[in-house]
XYZ file of C-alpha atoms in Angstrom:
617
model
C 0.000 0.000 0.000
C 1.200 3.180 -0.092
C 0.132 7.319 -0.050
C -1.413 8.962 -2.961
C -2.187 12.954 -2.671
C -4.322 15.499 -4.366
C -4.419 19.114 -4.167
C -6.853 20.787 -1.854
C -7.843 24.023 -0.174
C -6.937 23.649 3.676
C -9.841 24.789 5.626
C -7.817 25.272 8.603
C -5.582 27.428 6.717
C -7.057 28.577 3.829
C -3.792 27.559 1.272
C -3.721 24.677 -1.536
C -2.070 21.643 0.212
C -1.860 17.605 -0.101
C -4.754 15.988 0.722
C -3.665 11.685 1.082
C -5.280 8.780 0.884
C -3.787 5.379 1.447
C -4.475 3.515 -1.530
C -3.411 -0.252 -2.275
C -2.971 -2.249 -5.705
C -4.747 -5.619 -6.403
C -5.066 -7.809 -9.665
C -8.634 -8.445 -10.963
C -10.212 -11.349 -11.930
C -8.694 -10.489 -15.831
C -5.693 -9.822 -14.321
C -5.129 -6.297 -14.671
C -3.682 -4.055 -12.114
C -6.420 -2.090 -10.248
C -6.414 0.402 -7.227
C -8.578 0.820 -4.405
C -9.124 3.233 -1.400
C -8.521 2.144 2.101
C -9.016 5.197 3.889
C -8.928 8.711 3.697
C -6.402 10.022 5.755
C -6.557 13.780 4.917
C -4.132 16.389 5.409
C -0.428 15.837 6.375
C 0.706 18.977 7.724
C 4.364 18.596 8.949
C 5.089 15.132 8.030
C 8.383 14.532 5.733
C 8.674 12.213 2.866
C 10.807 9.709 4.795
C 8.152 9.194 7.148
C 5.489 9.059 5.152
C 7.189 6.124 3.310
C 8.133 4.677 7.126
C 4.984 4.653 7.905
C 3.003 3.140 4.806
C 5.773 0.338 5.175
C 4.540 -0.342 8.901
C 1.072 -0.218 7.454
C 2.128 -2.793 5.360
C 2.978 -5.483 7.987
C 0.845 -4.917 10.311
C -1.931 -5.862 7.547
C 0.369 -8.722 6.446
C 1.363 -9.812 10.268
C 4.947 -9.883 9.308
C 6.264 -7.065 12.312
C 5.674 -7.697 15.715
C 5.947 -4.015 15.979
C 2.327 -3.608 16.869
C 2.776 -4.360 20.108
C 6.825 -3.442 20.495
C 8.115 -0.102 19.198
C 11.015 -0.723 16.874
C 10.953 2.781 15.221
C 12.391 5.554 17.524
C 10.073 8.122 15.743
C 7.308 8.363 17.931
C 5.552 10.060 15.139
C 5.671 7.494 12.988
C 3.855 4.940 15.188
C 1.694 7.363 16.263
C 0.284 7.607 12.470
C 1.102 3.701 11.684
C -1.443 2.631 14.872
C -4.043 5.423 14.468
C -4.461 4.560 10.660
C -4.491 1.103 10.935
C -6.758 1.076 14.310
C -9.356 3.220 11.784
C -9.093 0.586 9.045
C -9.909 -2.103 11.218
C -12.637 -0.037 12.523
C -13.959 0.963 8.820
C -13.656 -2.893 8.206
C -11.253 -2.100 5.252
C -9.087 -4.659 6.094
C -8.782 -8.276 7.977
C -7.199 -7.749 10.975
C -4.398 -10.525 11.443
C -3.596 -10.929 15.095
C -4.141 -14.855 15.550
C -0.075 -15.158 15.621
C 0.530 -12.512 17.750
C -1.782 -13.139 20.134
C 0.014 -16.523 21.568
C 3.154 -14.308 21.618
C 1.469 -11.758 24.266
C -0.652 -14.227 26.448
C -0.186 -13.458 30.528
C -0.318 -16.601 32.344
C -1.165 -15.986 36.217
C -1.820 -18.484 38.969
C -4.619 -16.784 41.345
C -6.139 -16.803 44.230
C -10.006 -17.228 43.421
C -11.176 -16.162 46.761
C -9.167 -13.535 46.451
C -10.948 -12.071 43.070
C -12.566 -8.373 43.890
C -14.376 -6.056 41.627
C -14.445 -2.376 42.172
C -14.696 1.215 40.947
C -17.571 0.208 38.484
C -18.671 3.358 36.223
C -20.639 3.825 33.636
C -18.532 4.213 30.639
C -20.778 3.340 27.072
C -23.191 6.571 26.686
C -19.459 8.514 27.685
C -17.751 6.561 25.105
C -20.346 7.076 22.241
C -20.307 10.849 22.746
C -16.757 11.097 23.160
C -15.870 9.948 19.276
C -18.575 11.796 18.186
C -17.128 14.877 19.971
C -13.559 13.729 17.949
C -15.656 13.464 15.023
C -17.047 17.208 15.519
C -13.390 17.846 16.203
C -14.432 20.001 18.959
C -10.963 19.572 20.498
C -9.030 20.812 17.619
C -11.201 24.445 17.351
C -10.845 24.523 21.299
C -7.035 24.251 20.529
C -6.607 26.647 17.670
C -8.479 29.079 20.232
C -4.952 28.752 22.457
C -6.625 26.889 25.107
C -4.895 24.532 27.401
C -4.848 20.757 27.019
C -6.736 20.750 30.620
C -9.343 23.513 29.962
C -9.939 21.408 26.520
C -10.442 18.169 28.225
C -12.971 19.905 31.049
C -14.688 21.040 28.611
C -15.151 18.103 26.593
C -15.661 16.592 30.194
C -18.628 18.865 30.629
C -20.344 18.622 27.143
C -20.498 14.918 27.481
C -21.602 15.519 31.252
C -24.996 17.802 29.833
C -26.083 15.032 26.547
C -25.792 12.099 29.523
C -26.409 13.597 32.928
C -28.853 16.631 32.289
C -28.622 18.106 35.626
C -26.935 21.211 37.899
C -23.679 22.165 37.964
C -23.970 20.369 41.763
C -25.349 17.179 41.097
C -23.234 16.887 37.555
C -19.465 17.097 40.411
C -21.605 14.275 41.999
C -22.296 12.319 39.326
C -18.552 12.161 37.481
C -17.304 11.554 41.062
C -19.492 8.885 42.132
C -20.766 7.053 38.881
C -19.251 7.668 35.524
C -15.750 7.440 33.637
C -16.212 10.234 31.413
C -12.533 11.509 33.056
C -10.830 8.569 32.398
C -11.649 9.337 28.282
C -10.874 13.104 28.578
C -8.116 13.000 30.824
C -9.117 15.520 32.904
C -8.272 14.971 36.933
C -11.352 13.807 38.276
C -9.488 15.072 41.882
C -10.112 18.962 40.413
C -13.806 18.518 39.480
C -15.954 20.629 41.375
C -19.273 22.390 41.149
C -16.987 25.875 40.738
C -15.291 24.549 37.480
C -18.075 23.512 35.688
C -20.062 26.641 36.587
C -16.588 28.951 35.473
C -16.188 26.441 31.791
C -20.087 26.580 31.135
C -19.131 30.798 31.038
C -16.265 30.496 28.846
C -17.386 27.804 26.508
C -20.208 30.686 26.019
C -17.297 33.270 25.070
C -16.757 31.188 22.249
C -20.279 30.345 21.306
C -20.687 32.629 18.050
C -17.397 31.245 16.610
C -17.849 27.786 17.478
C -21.260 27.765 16.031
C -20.082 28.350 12.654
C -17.720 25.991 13.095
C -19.887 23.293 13.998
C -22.591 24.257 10.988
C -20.001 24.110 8.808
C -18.115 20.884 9.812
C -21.441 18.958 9.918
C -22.261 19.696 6.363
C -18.900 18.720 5.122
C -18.758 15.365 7.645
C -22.018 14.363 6.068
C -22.589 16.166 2.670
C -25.117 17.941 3.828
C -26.291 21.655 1.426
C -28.103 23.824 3.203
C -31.026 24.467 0.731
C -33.762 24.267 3.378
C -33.652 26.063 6.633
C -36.767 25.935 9.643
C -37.175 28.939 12.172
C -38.784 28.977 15.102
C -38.530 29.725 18.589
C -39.304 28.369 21.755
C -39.159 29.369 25.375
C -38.588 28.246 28.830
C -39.367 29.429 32.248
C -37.186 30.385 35.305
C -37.712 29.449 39.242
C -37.005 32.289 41.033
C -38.599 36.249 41.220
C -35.644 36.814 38.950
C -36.056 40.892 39.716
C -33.032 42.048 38.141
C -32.866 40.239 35.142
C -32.994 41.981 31.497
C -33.804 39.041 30.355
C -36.494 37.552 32.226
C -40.176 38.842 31.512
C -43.951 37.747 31.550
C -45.188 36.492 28.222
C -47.064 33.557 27.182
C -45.673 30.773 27.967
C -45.672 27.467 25.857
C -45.652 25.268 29.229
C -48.482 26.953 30.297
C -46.270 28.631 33.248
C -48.511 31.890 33.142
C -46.876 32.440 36.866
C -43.489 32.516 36.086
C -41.090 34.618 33.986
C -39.684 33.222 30.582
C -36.553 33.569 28.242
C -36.895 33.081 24.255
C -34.547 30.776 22.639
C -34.801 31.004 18.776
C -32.719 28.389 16.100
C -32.461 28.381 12.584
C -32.030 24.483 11.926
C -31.719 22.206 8.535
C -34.088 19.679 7.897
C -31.150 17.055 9.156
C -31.551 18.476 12.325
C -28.587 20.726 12.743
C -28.397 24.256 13.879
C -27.164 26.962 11.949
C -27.803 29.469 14.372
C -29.166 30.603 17.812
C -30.546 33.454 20.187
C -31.918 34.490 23.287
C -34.050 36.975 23.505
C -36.491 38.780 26.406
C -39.424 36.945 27.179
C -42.037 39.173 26.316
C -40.391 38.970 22.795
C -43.499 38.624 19.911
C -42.749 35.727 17.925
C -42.894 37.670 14.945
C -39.958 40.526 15.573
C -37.415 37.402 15.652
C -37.345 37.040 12.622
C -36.128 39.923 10.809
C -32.968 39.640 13.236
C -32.058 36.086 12.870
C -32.813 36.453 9.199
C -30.042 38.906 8.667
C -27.496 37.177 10.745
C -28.038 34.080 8.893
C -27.553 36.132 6.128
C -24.039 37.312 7.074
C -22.802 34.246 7.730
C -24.034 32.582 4.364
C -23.221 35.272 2.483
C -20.522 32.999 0.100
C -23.846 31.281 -1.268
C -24.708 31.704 -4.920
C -28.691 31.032 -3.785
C -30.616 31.724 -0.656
C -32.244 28.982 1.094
C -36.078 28.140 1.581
C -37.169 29.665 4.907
C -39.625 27.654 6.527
C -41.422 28.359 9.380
C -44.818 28.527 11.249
C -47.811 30.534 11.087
C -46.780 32.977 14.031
C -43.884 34.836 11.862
C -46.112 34.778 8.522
C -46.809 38.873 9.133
C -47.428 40.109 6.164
C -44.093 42.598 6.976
C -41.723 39.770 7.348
C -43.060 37.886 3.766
C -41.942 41.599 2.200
C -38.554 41.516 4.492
C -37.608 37.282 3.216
C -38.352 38.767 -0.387
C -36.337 41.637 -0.097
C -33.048 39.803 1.459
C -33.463 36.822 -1.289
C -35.041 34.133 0.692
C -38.091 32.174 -0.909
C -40.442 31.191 2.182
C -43.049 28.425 3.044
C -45.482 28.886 6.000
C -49.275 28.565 7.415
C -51.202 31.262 6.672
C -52.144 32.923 9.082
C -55.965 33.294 8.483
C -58.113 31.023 6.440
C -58.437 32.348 2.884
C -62.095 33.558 2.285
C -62.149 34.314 -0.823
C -59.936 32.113 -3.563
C -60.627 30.278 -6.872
C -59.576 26.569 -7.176
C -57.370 26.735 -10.064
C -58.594 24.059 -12.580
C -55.324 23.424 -14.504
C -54.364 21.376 -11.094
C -56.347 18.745 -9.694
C -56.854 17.491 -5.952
C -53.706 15.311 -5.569
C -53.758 12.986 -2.203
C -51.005 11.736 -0.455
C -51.086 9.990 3.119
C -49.221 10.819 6.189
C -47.288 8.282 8.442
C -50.593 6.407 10.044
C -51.635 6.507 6.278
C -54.746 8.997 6.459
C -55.711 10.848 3.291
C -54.273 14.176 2.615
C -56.049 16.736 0.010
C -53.542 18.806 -1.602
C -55.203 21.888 -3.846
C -53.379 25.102 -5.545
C -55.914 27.989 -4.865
C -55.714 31.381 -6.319
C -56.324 34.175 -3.438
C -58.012 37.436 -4.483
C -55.520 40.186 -4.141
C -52.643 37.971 -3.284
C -49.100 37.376 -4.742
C -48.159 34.650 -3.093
C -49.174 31.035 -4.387
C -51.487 28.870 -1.944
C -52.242 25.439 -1.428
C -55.479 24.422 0.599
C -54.939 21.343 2.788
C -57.806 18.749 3.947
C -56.999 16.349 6.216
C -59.720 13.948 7.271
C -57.852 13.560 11.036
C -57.412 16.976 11.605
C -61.191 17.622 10.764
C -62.219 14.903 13.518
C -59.918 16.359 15.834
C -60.971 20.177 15.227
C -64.899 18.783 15.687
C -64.270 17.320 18.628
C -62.483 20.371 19.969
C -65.080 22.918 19.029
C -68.023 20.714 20.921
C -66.323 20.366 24.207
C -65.737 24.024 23.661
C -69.326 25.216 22.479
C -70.484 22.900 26.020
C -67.998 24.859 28.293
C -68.975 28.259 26.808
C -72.967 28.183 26.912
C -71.961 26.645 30.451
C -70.131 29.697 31.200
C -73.477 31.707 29.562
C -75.944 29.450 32.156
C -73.482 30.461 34.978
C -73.755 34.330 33.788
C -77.441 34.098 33.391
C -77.983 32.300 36.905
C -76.213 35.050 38.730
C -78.879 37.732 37.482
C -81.811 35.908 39.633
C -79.438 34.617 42.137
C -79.540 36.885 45.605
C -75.865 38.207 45.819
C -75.102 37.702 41.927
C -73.841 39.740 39.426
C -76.377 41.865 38.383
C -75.195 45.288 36.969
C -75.182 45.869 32.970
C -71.693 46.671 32.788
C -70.593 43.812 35.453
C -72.543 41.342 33.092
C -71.200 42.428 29.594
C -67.596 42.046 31.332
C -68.470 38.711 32.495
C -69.472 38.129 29.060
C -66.219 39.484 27.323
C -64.174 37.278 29.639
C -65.570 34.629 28.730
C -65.298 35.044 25.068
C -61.639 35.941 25.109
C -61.433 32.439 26.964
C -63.324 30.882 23.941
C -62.434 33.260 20.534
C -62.945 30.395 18.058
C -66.822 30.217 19.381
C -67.899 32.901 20.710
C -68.139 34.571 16.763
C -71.119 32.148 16.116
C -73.319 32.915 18.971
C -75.394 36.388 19.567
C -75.671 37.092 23.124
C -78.848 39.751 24.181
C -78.951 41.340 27.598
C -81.964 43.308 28.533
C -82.584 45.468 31.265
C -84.208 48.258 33.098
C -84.682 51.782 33.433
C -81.923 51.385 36.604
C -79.282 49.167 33.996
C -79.662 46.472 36.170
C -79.364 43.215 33.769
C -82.818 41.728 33.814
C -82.493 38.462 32.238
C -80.188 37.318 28.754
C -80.583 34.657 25.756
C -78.301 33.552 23.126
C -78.577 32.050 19.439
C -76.308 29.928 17.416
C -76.070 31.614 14.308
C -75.357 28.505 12.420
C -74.690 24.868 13.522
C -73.458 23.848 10.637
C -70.550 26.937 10.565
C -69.091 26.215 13.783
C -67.225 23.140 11.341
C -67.534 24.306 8.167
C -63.311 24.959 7.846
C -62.655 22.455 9.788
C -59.472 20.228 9.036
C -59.138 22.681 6.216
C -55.782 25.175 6.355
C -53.634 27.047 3.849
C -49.842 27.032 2.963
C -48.669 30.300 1.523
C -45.643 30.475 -0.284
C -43.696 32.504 -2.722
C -42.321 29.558 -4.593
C -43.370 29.088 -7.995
C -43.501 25.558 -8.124
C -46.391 23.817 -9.756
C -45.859 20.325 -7.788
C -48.423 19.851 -4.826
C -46.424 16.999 -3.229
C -43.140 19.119 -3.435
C -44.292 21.783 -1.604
C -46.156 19.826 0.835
C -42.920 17.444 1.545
C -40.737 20.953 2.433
C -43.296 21.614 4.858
C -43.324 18.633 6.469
C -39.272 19.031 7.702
C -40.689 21.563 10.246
C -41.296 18.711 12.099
C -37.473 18.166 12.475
C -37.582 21.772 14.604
C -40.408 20.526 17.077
C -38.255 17.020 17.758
C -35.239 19.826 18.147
C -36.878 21.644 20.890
C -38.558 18.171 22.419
C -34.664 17.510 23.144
C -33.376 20.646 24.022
C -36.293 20.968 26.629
C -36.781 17.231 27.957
C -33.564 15.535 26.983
C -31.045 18.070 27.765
C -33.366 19.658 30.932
C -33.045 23.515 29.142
C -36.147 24.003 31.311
C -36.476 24.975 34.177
C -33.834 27.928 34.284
C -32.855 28.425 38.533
C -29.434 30.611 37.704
C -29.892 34.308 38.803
C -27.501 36.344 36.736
C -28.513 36.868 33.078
C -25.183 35.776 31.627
C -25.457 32.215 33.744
C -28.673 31.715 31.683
C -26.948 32.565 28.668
C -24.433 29.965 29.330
C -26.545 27.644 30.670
C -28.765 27.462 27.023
C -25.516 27.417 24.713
C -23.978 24.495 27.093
C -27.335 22.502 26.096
C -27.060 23.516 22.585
C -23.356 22.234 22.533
C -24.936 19.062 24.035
C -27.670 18.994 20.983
C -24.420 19.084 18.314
C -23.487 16.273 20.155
C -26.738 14.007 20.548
C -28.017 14.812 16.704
C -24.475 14.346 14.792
C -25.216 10.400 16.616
C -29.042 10.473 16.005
C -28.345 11.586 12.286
C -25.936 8.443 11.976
C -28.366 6.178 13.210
C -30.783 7.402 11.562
C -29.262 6.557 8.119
C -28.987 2.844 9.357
C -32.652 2.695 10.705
C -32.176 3.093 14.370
C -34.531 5.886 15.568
C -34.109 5.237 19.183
C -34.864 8.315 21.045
C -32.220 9.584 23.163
C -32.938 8.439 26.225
C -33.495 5.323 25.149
C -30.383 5.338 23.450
C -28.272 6.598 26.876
C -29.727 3.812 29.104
C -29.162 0.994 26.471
C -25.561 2.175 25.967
C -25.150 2.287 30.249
C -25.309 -1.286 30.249
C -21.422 -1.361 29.360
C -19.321 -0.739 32.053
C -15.565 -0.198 33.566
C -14.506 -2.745 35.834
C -11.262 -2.837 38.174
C -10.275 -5.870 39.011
C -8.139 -7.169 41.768
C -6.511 -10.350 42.545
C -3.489 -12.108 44.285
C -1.694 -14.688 42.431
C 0.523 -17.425 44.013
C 3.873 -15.160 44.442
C 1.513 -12.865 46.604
C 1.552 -10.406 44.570
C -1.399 -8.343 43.176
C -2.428 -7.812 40.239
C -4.645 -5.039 39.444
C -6.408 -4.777 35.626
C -8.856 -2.118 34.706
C -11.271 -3.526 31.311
C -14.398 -2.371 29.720
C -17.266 -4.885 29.536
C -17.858 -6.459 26.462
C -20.663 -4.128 25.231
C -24.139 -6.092 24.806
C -25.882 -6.959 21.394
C -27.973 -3.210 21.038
C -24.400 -1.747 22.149
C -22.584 -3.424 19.518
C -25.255 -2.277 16.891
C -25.087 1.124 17.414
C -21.392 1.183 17.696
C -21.147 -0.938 14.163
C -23.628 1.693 13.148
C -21.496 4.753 13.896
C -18.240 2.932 13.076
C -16.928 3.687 16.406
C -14.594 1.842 18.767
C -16.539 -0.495 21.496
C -13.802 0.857 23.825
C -11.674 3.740 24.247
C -9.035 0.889 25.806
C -8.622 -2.918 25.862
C -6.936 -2.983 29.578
C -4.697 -1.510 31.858
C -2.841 -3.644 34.109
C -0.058 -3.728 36.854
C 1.290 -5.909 39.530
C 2.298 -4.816 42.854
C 4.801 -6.692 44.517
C 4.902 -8.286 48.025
């Protein structure tokens, strides 16, 4: 085998260098040379011919098991086997090659003679979720940004230490100490001195991984789309928010609003993301939480903007009904961006355009779907009316428990003006009223509500009318997409939609998964770095979800952390005939749903084989 290089542009550096892969020859069945890739190795930086041809040659026995050198270091350049083991380690692991170890193996067996009563196990940790998001953290090469930012090797390996931490053990910066202390290994694959860990650290790195959170986003967003192919021509914006235990009185930050948890009593923060339909962020905020949904937008839109400015064509802004203000469809069009949302209002007045016919398609529990292009009056924008058989059951049912709760609310209005004590005065009873229809706005529009009194305005009695059964679910299960793509394909445009859904599952994790909610930190700026620690977490848990995903295994992540918990590290400790004891530190072998998503992500099933060491008498 040996190196073979093509010139590339260095992203790390910007200049035209060598870019190597380690190719190997092979006759074919004809009998005619051939060449084939057995791994991408990337760029050399630093290397000199001479080692590059020392090291293809260890290559080359290892794969042949001709050089015991695996295991004993016969070449005094310690770069050189650095390169020879990582590349052919990654080979085995990519299953480019057979790994031939069967003679080596009897050369490197330990006999012992042991006590059996003397057998102990101790210091058991958790050590597969760690291990899983530790080489997808390599993979991310979070380390090597961290580095190029002139951080030390031990800030580098706390943080790593504390990202891995947040996508396992959601929790405080208290209980988190605890938990690396007491139950996992996540030290023993960062290196970090799990003496030093302390809630103080954790609390001081979650602040300065923050410093770099506008830099290392771009990073990320960009290194995701180059690990996986990924073009950004679809991006989905929304925004979420979460709610803080505490009075929080001198916050900026926190402020009343409504509140998606239905935490009316407590004060929120806004988190908005601008993700792509694989599930990756692109970009993030924070913003007060009194913040209208619809005055995001314009902001995000224009720092997304900046920082894809090198794109020959916008992408397709997707997003939900609460940003589709008529101001922000004029500010997408004027900065290049093509947009699909919900209208915001069912269309009252459109033409079915007869040159396209109702198409249907079927959703995942395989319920019709009408799809229809519509032409509004006065409108620019293309529509497409949606029926959906489900929704219309659903939106039925909803209206008549709410038409029973409202004329309940009228009987309990209408009781009070015969009732001794009761609300009786024409102004108390019309507020009564409005209160109740602001608590009911979808219903209250079909009913007419008289109140008749006397010559004193005292509310005498009232009655109400439906002023048509039949319109309380005449639109129902019926919305509209607006969009100002001019494409004439009804199943295109309702397949873009349908990645918003990737946003929602986004925010499930962020909130539930990752525990972004509740918020109990006081200062502003601990908030701050609270949310971008769980979005460094997210990076983490969807660049494994994506992988999975591609080989059918759409575990959730929970379910996903407590299967890979069932592998453990194990010290063992015994005393062998010469008294002396041995000590060996392994890995268990992971289980069968271990192994699969490991084979799945191509990664290692341990970060290390054993560690061993005898202490004498």
């Amino acid at each position: 085998m040996y190196f073979k290089s093509i010139l590339r542009i260095n992203p790390q550096t910007g200049e035209p260098s060598g870019y190597y892969r380690l190719v190997e020859s092979y006759r074919n069945i004809n009998d005619r040379v051939c060449h084939r890739t057995l791994l991408n190795v990337g760029f050399l930086e630093g290397l000199t011919a001479e080692q590059l041809n020392c090291i293809q040659k260890r290559l080359t026995e290892y794969v042949n098991g001709t050089s015991n050198s695996l295991f004993e270091q016969e070449n005094s350049d310690e770069v050189v086997n650095m390169y020879a083991h990582r590349f052919y380690n990654q080979m085995i692991i990519d299953k480019r090659i057979d790994q031939v170890l069967s003679t080596q193996v009897n050369k490197i067996k330990d006999w012992q003679t042991i006590d059996i009563n003397s057998v102990k196990n101790k210091d058991v940790r958790e050590i597969g979720a760690e291990n899983m998001c530790f080489q997808a953290i390599k993979q991310l090469g979070i380390q090597e940004f961290l580095k190029n930012k002139s951080w030390s090797s031990e800030r580098i390996n706390l943080a790593i230490t504390q990202i891995i931490s947040r996508a396992v053990y959601p929790a405080s910066e208290l209980k988190t100490s605890r938990w690396i202390q007491d139950n996992s290994s996540v030290c023993e694959l960062t290196g970090y001195n799990l003496q030093k860990i302390t809630k103080d650290c954790l609390y001081q790195m979650s602040h300065a991984l923050y410093s770099e959170k506008e830099s290392m986003e771009q990073f990320l967003s960009k290194k995701t789309n180059e690990l996986f192919d990924i073009l950004d021509k679809i991006i989905l914006y929304d925004i979420t928010n979460t709610y803080f235990e505490g009075e929080k009185r001198k916050s900026h930050l926190a402020k009343f609003g409504r509140s998606k948890e239905k935490r009316s009593d407590a004060k929120l923060v806004v988190l908005a993301v601008v993700i792509n339909p694989e599930g990756f962020i692109k970009y993030s905020s924070v913003y007060e939480g009194n913040m209208a949904d619809c005055k995001t937008l314009g902001d995000m839109v224009e720092r997304l903007r900046l920082a894809t400015s090198s794109l020959g064509k916008r992408a397709i802004v997707v997003m939900d009904a609460g940003f589709a203000t008529e101001e922000n469809t004029i500010m997408l069009k004027a900065k290049g961006y093509d947009y699909l949302c919900v209208s915001r209002s069912n269309l009252k007045q459109y033409n079915v355009e007869l040159s396209h016919s109702t198409v249907i398609v079927r959703d995942r529990k395989k319920q019709e779907i009408e799809l229809q292009f519509v032409q509004a009056h006065q409108k620019t924008d293309y529509y497409l009316k949606i029926k959906s058989q489900a929704k219309s059951i659903k939106e039925r049912s909803m209206n008549r428990k709410f038409k029973e709760r409202f004329e309940a609310g009228l009987l309990q209005i209408e009781a009070g003006l015969s009732k001794k004590g009761g609300v009786k005065q024409f102004d108390k009873v019309h507020q009564r009223i409005g209160r109740l229809k602001q608590k009911y706005p979808s219903i209250h529009k079909h009913y007419n509500i008289e109140v008749e009194t006397n010559t004193d305005q005292v509310a005498t009695s009232m009655k109400w009318k439906i002023k048509s059964t039949e319109s309380i679910d005449a639109n129902s299960g019926i919305y509209f997409l607006q969009t100002s793509l001019n494409i004439s394909d009804e199943t295109t445009i309702w397949t873009i939609y349908n990645t918003i859904r990737e946003i929602e599952y986004t925010f499930r994790v962020l909130k539930t998964d990752l525990d972004l909610r509740p918020i109990y930190h006081k200062s502003d700026q601990a908030t701050m770095a609270h949310l971008n620690l769980g979005l460094l977490a997210y990076w983490v848990v969807n660049t494994i979800r994506y992988q999975l995903k591609q080989k059918g295994i759409k575990s959730e992540w929970r379910e996903l952390v407590r299967i890979m918990n069932t592998q453990k590290c194990v010290t063992t400790v015994a005393q062998n005939k010469k008294e002396e004891i041995i000590w060996m530190r392994r890995c268990s072998e992971p289980e069968a749903k271990v192994k699969q998503i490991y084979d799945a992500l191509k990664y290692k099933y341990a970060p290390f084989s054993q560690k061993k060491s005898v202490v004498h008498k």
